[in-house]
Amino acid sequence: MQNVEMTEFSQSGQISKDLSLTSPTSQSKNNESAAMRKRKWGKMKMEKEKEKEWKIKKVLTKSDVGRLSRLLFRADMVETLMLPVQGAHAQIEANSGTGTPVSVWDVDTMSMHKLILKRWPSFNNFVLNGGWSRDFVRRRKLNHGDEIGLLWDSYTHCFHFSLLKPIH
């Protein structure tokens, strides 16, 4: 019914500015501009992603990419940069030995992964495990000497991961 009314208005030559916005030609222009805005936003988002200051940087060791299936972090780094953003309950879980689940968004492959952050009692350091080897080392073909970056995204409540400097 609304299309008929607009057609009648159009034939009578009394198109108002408001109605002209909903005409088929204007709709396609609006769709084009929406698509352009989406592309522009995506491009800006990608550029912003590249500009991020990676708060946690680590050159992978043989141990990080080996058979132990865990990424080792110094306790001071985790206690300063990772635990404070997790909340009190998660901090208790991470220190308890059972660990706390953390979401990790791989910005390079645009994929989400679940890992476990926990204190490693024998070294008094922390590890990310529970799929580290499968989801990152093997899938991304990470190597000893690669530099990775992690940072907390407070909007999505997850860590972002990127391979910053591959060795090969």
mmCIF file of C-alpha atoms in Angstrom, residues 10-163:
data_model
loop_
_atom_site.group_PDB
_atom_site.id
_atom_site.type_symbol
_atom_site.label_atom_id
_atom_site.label_comp_id
_atom_site.label_asym_id
_atom_site.label_seq_id
_atom_site.Cartn_x
_atom_site.Cartn_y
_atom_site.Cartn_z
ATOM 1 C CA SER A 10 5.226 10.597 -7.851
ATOM 2 C CA GLN A 11 2.816 10.742 -10.792
ATOM 3 C CA SER A 12 1.167 13.871 -9.431
ATOM 4 C CA GLY A 13 4.539 15.626 -9.252
ATOM 5 C CA GLN A 14 4.167 16.363 -5.541
ATOM 6 C CA ILE A 15 7.114 14.431 -4.159
ATOM 7 C CA SER A 16 8.350 15.792 -0.878
ATOM 8 C CA LYS A 17 11.944 15.479 0.254
ATOM 9 C CA ASP A 18 10.929 12.855 2.819
ATOM 10 C CA LEU A 19 9.212 10.647 0.249
ATOM 11 C CA SER A 20 12.006 11.025 -2.282
ATOM 12 C CA LEU A 21 14.309 9.312 0.207
ATOM 13 C CA THR A 22 12.253 6.150 -0.061
ATOM 14 C CA SER A 23 12.007 6.048 -3.844
ATOM 15 C CA PRO A 24 13.645 3.034 -5.524
ATOM 16 C CA THR A 25 16.459 5.191 -6.920
ATOM 17 C CA SER A 26 17.111 6.769 -3.543
ATOM 18 C CA GLN A 27 16.938 3.376 -1.847
ATOM 19 C CA SER A 28 19.667 2.013 -4.084
ATOM 20 C CA LYS A 29 21.737 5.132 -3.358
ATOM 21 C CA ASN A 30 21.151 4.596 0.371
ATOM 22 C CA ASN A 31 22.135 0.930 0.011
ATOM 23 C CA GLU A 32 25.261 1.958 -1.884
ATOM 24 C CA SER A 33 26.177 4.534 0.719
ATOM 25 C CA ALA A 34 25.515 1.985 3.488
ATOM 26 C CA ALA A 35 27.778 -0.492 1.691
ATOM 27 C CA MET A 36 30.423 2.202 1.273
ATOM 28 C CA ARG A 37 30.165 3.093 4.958
ATOM 29 C CA LYS A 38 30.513 -0.587 5.868
ATOM 30 C CA ARG A 39 33.621 -0.973 3.668
ATOM 31 C CA LYS A 40 35.077 2.249 5.041
ATOM 32 C CA TRP A 41 34.330 1.134 8.626
ATOM 33 C CA GLY A 42 35.924 -2.257 7.948
ATOM 34 C CA LYS A 43 39.003 -0.599 6.481
ATOM 35 C CA MET A 44 39.249 1.825 9.408
ATOM 36 C CA LYS A 45 38.792 -1.069 11.827
ATOM 37 C CA MET A 46 41.605 -3.029 10.148
ATOM 38 C CA GLU A 47 43.897 0.013 10.243
ATOM 39 C CA LYS A 48 43.005 0.569 13.897
ATOM 40 C CA GLU A 49 43.756 -3.103 14.586
ATOM 41 C CA LYS A 50 47.238 -2.722 13.075
ATOM 42 C CA GLU A 51 47.905 0.404 15.115
ATOM 43 C CA LYS A 52 47.050 -1.192 18.446
ATOM 44 C CA GLU A 53 49.806 -1.175 20.954
ATOM 45 C CA TRP A 54 50.235 -4.802 21.894
ATOM 46 C CA LYS A 55 50.526 -4.710 25.682
ATOM 47 C CA ILE A 56 51.853 -8.252 25.933
ATOM 48 C CA LYS A 57 54.588 -9.267 23.507
ATOM 49 C CA LYS A 58 56.416 -12.562 23.622
ATOM 50 C CA VAL A 59 59.022 -14.256 21.482
ATOM 51 C CA LEU A 60 58.011 -17.909 21.469
ATOM 52 C CA THR A 61 60.414 -20.368 23.058
ATOM 53 C CA LYS A 62 60.927 -24.019 22.143
ATOM 54 C CA SER A 63 58.865 -24.850 25.199
ATOM 55 C CA ASP A 64 55.947 -22.641 24.005
ATOM 56 C CA VAL A 65 55.701 -24.463 20.671
ATOM 57 C CA GLY A 66 56.707 -27.903 21.968
ATOM 58 C CA ARG A 67 54.757 -30.912 23.188
ATOM 59 C CA LEU A 68 53.716 -29.402 26.533
ATOM 60 C CA SER A 69 50.813 -27.565 24.856
ATOM 61 C CA ARG A 70 51.075 -24.404 26.887
ATOM 62 C CA LEU A 71 52.223 -20.816 26.540
ATOM 63 C CA LEU A 72 54.333 -19.729 29.512
ATOM 64 C CA PHE A 73 54.184 -16.179 30.953
ATOM 65 C CA ARG A 74 56.138 -14.534 33.754
ATOM 66 C CA ALA A 75 54.003 -14.059 36.864
ATOM 67 C CA ASP A 76 54.611 -10.298 37.003
ATOM 68 C CA MET A 77 53.333 -9.852 33.443
ATOM 69 C CA VAL A 78 50.145 -11.797 34.114
ATOM 70 C CA GLU A 79 49.530 -10.140 37.477
ATOM 71 C CA THR A 80 49.975 -6.687 35.935
ATOM 72 C CA LEU A 81 48.396 -7.000 32.488
ATOM 73 C CA MET A 82 46.115 -10.036 32.393
ATOM 74 C CA LEU A 83 44.563 -10.745 35.780
ATOM 75 C CA PRO A 84 43.358 -7.209 36.610
ATOM 76 C CA VAL A 85 41.027 -7.198 33.583
ATOM 77 C CA GLN A 86 39.587 -10.620 34.441
ATOM 78 C CA GLY A 87 37.754 -9.742 37.638
ATOM 79 C CA ALA A 88 38.105 -11.036 41.195
ATOM 80 C CA HIS A 89 36.520 -14.463 40.652
ATOM 81 C CA ALA A 90 38.696 -15.191 37.616
ATOM 82 C CA GLN A 91 41.789 -14.075 39.523
ATOM 83 C CA ILE A 92 41.015 -16.573 42.286
ATOM 84 C CA GLU A 93 40.429 -19.350 39.723
ATOM 85 C CA ALA A 94 43.655 -18.543 37.857
ATOM 86 C CA ASN A 95 45.668 -18.699 41.065
ATOM 87 C CA SER A 96 43.928 -21.832 42.373
ATOM 88 C CA GLY A 97 45.469 -24.238 39.914
ATOM 89 C CA THR A 98 42.202 -25.113 38.155
ATOM 90 C CA GLY A 99 42.480 -22.010 36.014
ATOM 91 C CA THR A 100 40.000 -19.606 34.507
ATOM 92 C CA PRO A 101 38.654 -19.728 30.961
ATOM 93 C CA VAL A 102 39.672 -16.864 28.686
ATOM 94 C CA SER A 103 38.472 -16.044 25.199
ATOM 95 C CA VAL A 104 41.148 -15.239 22.640
ATOM 96 C CA TRP A 105 40.290 -13.596 19.305
ATOM 97 C CA ASP A 106 42.880 -14.294 16.605
ATOM 98 C CA VAL A 107 42.812 -11.010 14.688
ATOM 99 C CA ASP A 108 44.858 -12.435 11.815
ATOM 100 C CA THR A 109 42.459 -15.284 11.023
ATOM 101 C CA MET A 110 39.341 -13.728 12.596
ATOM 102 C CA SER A 111 38.618 -16.740 14.785
ATOM 103 C CA MET A 112 37.687 -17.123 18.459
ATOM 104 C CA HIS A 113 39.306 -19.655 20.769
ATOM 105 C CA LYS A 114 38.899 -20.671 24.416
ATOM 106 C CA LEU A 115 41.980 -21.229 26.542
ATOM 107 C CA ILE A 116 42.658 -21.678 30.251
ATOM 108 C CA LEU A 117 44.805 -19.214 32.194
ATOM 109 C CA LYS A 118 46.327 -20.669 35.347
ATOM 110 C CA ARG A 119 49.284 -20.492 37.674
ATOM 111 C CA TRP A 120 51.965 -23.071 36.944
ATOM 112 C CA PRO A 121 52.994 -24.068 40.487
ATOM 113 C CA SER A 122 56.362 -25.647 39.729
ATOM 114 C CA PHE A 123 57.697 -22.408 38.206
ATOM 115 C CA ASN A 124 55.387 -19.923 39.970
ATOM 116 C CA ASN A 125 54.539 -18.537 36.521
ATOM 117 C CA PHE A 126 51.324 -18.629 34.504
ATOM 118 C CA VAL A 127 50.341 -20.596 31.434
ATOM 119 C CA LEU A 128 47.693 -20.455 28.758
ATOM 120 C CA ASN A 129 46.728 -24.006 27.861
ATOM 121 C CA GLY A 130 43.640 -26.059 27.056
ATOM 122 C CA GLY A 131 44.066 -25.917 23.302
ATOM 123 C CA TRP A 132 47.078 -23.638 22.858
ATOM 124 C CA SER A 133 48.990 -26.167 20.769
ATOM 125 C CA ARG A 134 46.014 -27.204 18.612
ATOM 126 C CA ASP A 135 44.386 -23.785 18.189
ATOM 127 C CA PHE A 136 47.503 -21.699 17.760
ATOM 128 C CA VAL A 137 50.799 -23.570 17.331
ATOM 129 C CA ARG A 138 49.628 -26.182 14.801
ATOM 130 C CA ARG A 139 46.810 -24.206 13.165
ATOM 131 C CA ARG A 140 48.929 -21.067 12.733
ATOM 132 C CA LYS A 141 52.184 -23.003 12.215
ATOM 133 C CA LEU A 142 53.918 -21.010 14.943
ATOM 134 C CA ASN A 143 57.651 -21.498 15.407
ATOM 135 C CA HIS A 144 60.332 -20.966 18.014
ATOM 136 C CA GLY A 145 61.406 -17.325 17.588
ATOM 137 C CA ASP A 146 58.064 -15.964 16.313
ATOM 138 C CA GLU A 147 56.891 -12.860 18.152
ATOM 139 C CA ILE A 148 53.248 -12.808 19.217
ATOM 140 C CA GLY A 149 51.148 -10.101 20.797
ATOM 141 C CA LEU A 150 48.173 -10.127 23.157
ATOM 142 C CA LEU A 151 46.011 -7.304 24.402
ATOM 143 C CA TRP A 152 42.754 -7.010 26.299
ATOM 144 C CA ASP A 153 39.713 -5.691 24.447
ATOM 145 C CA SER A 154 37.359 -4.272 27.067
ATOM 146 C CA TYR A 155 34.523 -3.981 24.533
ATOM 147 C CA THR A 156 34.437 -7.693 23.621
ATOM 148 C CA HIS A 157 35.865 -8.913 26.947
ATOM 149 C CA CYS A 158 38.506 -11.057 25.320
ATOM 150 C CA PHE A 159 42.184 -11.032 24.523
ATOM 151 C CA HIS A 160 43.249 -10.259 20.976
ATOM 152 C CA PHE A 161 46.098 -12.329 19.559
ATOM 153 C CA SER A 162 48.340 -11.622 16.591
ATOM 154 C CA LEU A 163 51.490 -13.037 15.075
#
